[in-house]
Coordinates of C-alpha atoms in Angstrom, one line a residue:
M250 CA 87.7 117.4 138.0
H251 CA 88.8 114.4 136.0
T252 CA 92.6 113.9 136.3
P253 CA 93.9 111.9 133.3
H254 CA 96.3 109.0 134.0
V255 CA 99.8 109.4 132.6
P256 CA 102.4 106.7 133.5
S257 CA 104.8 107.8 136.2
P258 CA 108.5 107.6 135.5
T259 CA 108.7 104.4 137.6
E260 CA 106.2 102.5 135.4
T261 CA 107.5 100.0 132.8
V262 CA 107.8 101.1 129.2
R263 CA 104.8 100.0 127.2
D264 CA 105.3 96.8 125.2
G265 CA 106.8 97.6 121.8
E266 CA 106.9 101.4 122.5
C267 CA 110.0 103.3 121.4
V268 CA 110.0 105.8 124.2
V269 CA 109.9 105.7 128.0
L270 CA 108.8 108.4 130.4
D271 CA 111.7 109.5 132.6
A272 CA 110.5 112.6 134.5
V273 CA 107.4 114.8 135.1
A274 CA 107.1 118.3 136.7
T275 CA 105.0 121.4 136.5
L276 CA 106.5 124.2 134.3
P277 CA 105.2 127.7 134.7
T278 CA 105.9 129.8 131.5
R279 CA 105.1 133.1 130.0
Y280 CA 102.4 131.3 128.0
G281 CA 100.8 129.7 131.1
V282 CA 101.3 126.6 133.2
F283 CA 102.2 123.4 131.5
K284 CA 103.0 119.9 132.7
S285 CA 106.4 118.9 131.4
Y286 CA 107.2 115.3 130.5
V287 CA 110.7 114.1 129.5
F288 CA 110.7 111.0 127.4
R289 CA 113.8 109.0 126.5
V290 CA 114.2 107.0 123.3
V291 CA 114.6 103.4 124.3
D292 CA 117.3 102.5 121.7
G293 CA 119.2 105.8 121.8
D294 CA 120.4 108.8 123.8
A295 CA 117.8 111.3 122.7
E296 CA 115.5 112.9 125.3
H297 CA 112.3 114.7 124.1
V298 CA 110.1 117.1 126.0
A299 CA 106.3 117.1 126.0
L300 CA 104.6 120.3 127.2
V301 CA 101.0 119.6 128.0
M302 CA 98.2 122.0 128.9
G303 CA 94.8 120.8 129.9
D304 CA 93.3 117.3 129.7
V305 CA 94.7 115.8 126.5
A306 CA 94.0 112.2 127.6
S307 CA 90.5 112.7 126.3
G308 CA 92.4 111.8 123.2
K309 CA 90.6 113.2 120.2
S310 CA 91.5 116.3 118.0
V311 CA 94.2 117.5 120.4
L312 CA 95.9 120.7 119.3
T313 CA 99.5 119.5 118.7
R314 CA 102.8 120.7 117.6
L315 CA 105.9 118.6 116.8
H316 CA 108.7 121.0 117.1
S317 CA 112.3 120.2 116.0
E318 CA 115.0 121.6 118.3
C319 CA 116.7 124.7 116.9
L320 CA 119.1 126.5 119.2
T321 CA 119.8 129.3 116.8
G322 CA 116.1 130.0 116.1
D323 CA 114.4 129.0 119.4
V324 CA 117.0 130.5 121.8
L325 CA 119.1 133.0 119.9
G326 CA 116.3 134.5 117.8
S327 CA 118.0 133.8 114.4
Y328 CA 116.3 135.2 111.3
R329 CA 117.8 132.5 109.1
C330 CA 114.8 130.3 109.8
D331 CA 111.3 130.6 111.1
C332 CA 111.7 128.0 113.9
G333 CA 111.6 130.4 116.9
E334 CA 108.6 132.2 115.6
Q335 CA 106.7 128.9 115.0
L336 CA 107.5 127.8 118.5
D337 CA 106.2 131.0 120.0
L338 CA 103.0 130.9 117.8
A339 CA 102.3 127.3 118.6
L340 CA 102.6 127.9 122.4
R341 CA 100.3 130.9 122.0
Y342 CA 97.7 128.9 120.2
I343 CA 97.8 126.2 122.9
A344 CA 97.5 128.8 125.6
A345 CA 94.6 130.5 123.9
E346 CA 92.7 127.1 123.7
G347 CA 93.7 126.1 127.2
C348 CA 94.5 122.6 126.0
G349 CA 97.2 121.0 123.8
V350 CA 100.6 119.4 123.4
L351 CA 103.9 120.7 122.2
L352 CA 106.6 118.1 121.6
Y353 CA 110.1 119.5 121.7
L354 CA 112.1 117.0 119.7
R355 CA 115.7 117.1 120.6
G356 CA 118.5 115.8 118.3
H357 CA 116.7 117.5 115.3
E358 CA 119.2 120.4 115.1
G359 CA 119.8 121.4 111.4
R360 CA 117.2 118.8 110.2
G361 CA 119.1 116.2 112.3
I362 CA 122.7 116.9 111.2
G363 CA 123.7 118.6 114.5
L364 CA 124.7 122.1 115.5
S365 CA 128.3 122.1 114.2
N366 CA 127.2 120.8 110.8
K367 CA 124.4 123.2 110.7
I368 CA 126.8 126.1 111.1
R369 CA 129.0 124.6 108.4
A370 CA 126.0 124.5 106.2
Y371 CA 125.2 128.1 107.0
A372 CA 128.7 129.0 105.7
L373 CA 128.0 127.2 102.4
Q374 CA 124.6 128.9 102.2
E375 CA 126.5 132.2 102.3
Q376 CA 128.3 131.1 99.2
G377 CA 125.0 130.6 97.4
L378 CA 123.8 127.1 98.1
D379 CA 120.3 126.5 99.5
T380 CA 119.7 124.5 102.7
V381 CA 119.3 121.2 100.8
E382 CA 122.4 121.8 98.6
A383 CA 124.5 122.7 101.6
N384 CA 123.7 119.6 103.5
L385 CA 124.4 117.4 100.5
E386 CA 127.7 119.2 99.8
L387 CA 128.7 118.2 103.4
G388 CA 127.9 114.6 102.5
L389 CA 124.9 114.6 104.8
P390 CA 121.2 113.9 104.3
D391 CA 118.9 116.7 103.3
D392 CA 116.7 115.7 106.3
A393 CA 117.7 113.1 108.9
R394 CA 114.9 113.6 111.4
E395 CA 112.5 110.9 112.5
Y396 CA 109.1 111.4 114.1
D397 CA 108.4 107.8 115.2
S398 CA 109.3 108.9 118.8
A399 CA 106.7 111.7 118.6
A400 CA 104.0 109.2 117.8
G401 CA 105.1 107.1 120.7
I402 CA 104.9 110.0 123.1
L403 CA 101.4 111.0 121.9
R404 CA 100.2 107.4 122.4
T405 CA 101.7 107.4 125.9
L406 CA 99.9 110.7 126.7
G407 CA 96.6 109.1 125.6
V408 CA 96.3 111.2 122.4
T409 CA 94.5 109.4 119.6
S410 CA 94.0 112.1 117.0
V411 CA 95.4 115.6 116.5
R412 CA 94.9 118.9 114.9
L413 CA 98.5 119.4 113.8
M414 CA 100.2 122.8 113.8
S415 CA 102.7 122.2 111.0
N416 CA 103.6 123.0 107.4
N417 CA 105.6 119.8 107.0
P418 CA 103.8 116.9 105.2
E419 CA 106.3 114.3 106.6
K420 CA 105.0 114.9 110.1
F421 CA 101.4 114.2 109.0
D422 CA 102.4 111.1 107.1
T423 CA 104.4 109.6 110.1
L424 CA 101.6 110.2 112.6
V425 CA 99.0 108.6 110.3
K426 CA 101.4 105.7 109.6
H427 CA 101.5 105.1 113.4
G428 CA 97.8 105.2 113.8
I429 CA 97.3 108.8 115.0
P430 CA 94.9 110.5 112.5
V431 CA 95.4 114.2 111.7
C432 CA 91.9 115.7 111.8
E433 CA 93.0 119.2 110.7
R434 CA 96.1 121.1 109.7
V435 CA 96.4 124.3 111.7
A436 CA 98.6 126.7 109.7
L437 CA 101.5 128.6 111.4
A438 CA 101.8 131.6 109.1
I439 CA 105.1 133.4 109.7
P440 CA 106.0 136.4 107.7
T441 CA 109.1 136.0 105.5
R442 CA 112.1 138.2 105.9
E443 CA 114.9 138.9 103.6
E444 CA 117.1 136.7 105.7
N445 CA 114.9 133.6 105.6
E446 CA 112.9 133.9 102.3
R447 CA 115.1 131.5 100.4
Y448 CA 115.1 129.0 103.4
I449 CA 111.3 129.1 103.4
R450 CA 110.9 128.8 99.6
T451 CA 113.3 125.8 99.6
K452 CA 111.2 124.0 102.2
Q453 CA 108.1 124.7 100.0
I454 CA 109.7 123.7 96.7
K455 CA 112.0 120.8 97.7
F456 CA 110.1 119.3 100.7
G457 CA 106.6 120.2 99.7
H458 CA 105.9 122.2 102.8
Y459 CA 102.6 124.1 102.9
F460 CA 103.0 127.8 103.0
E461 CA 100.8 130.7 104.0
E462 CA 102.1 134.1 104.8
N463 CA 100.5 136.6 107.1
E464 CA 99.2 139.7 105.3

């Protein structure tokens, strides 16, 4: 069986690359067995995780998810957002195909404003502001995330084009800008709830997110 080459943590960072591989280990999960790679941003403190199943170094049309860290949704099961459900569905899709990459992008909490500020924004949302208005009321960007690191990780893994599981056009634009074509958008259709309907509609209206709802 062909074993793809991925740099070991002791190898030098690629010239001009924004991330460096720090650690590698096997990670058995309820979705199946993944290889986990921890990448560190060269000019910062952020650490990102790549969960890889199968031989993705063949490079082309790799099923991929760029997932922004969300403690409240991913870990605590919050219904204020759809993050945890998107994470679960993306991992199920990769497991069903037996091949793919999920990048867990840390430092993206609350669209990059951090956990404390996200909770402060929640309090403002309870007073009637939407997610964008709440961030701006706090004097913070509506979205402070960056995806350049994600492109660097994919390049290091040998991925040259993707089928992207996302509703966010910014992720598509960043990957294409960094030379990773998006061959297909794979929708993650999450049913809305009373608790997150305004959140999802705000993403659609103010950020241009694609939106399909399960029947």
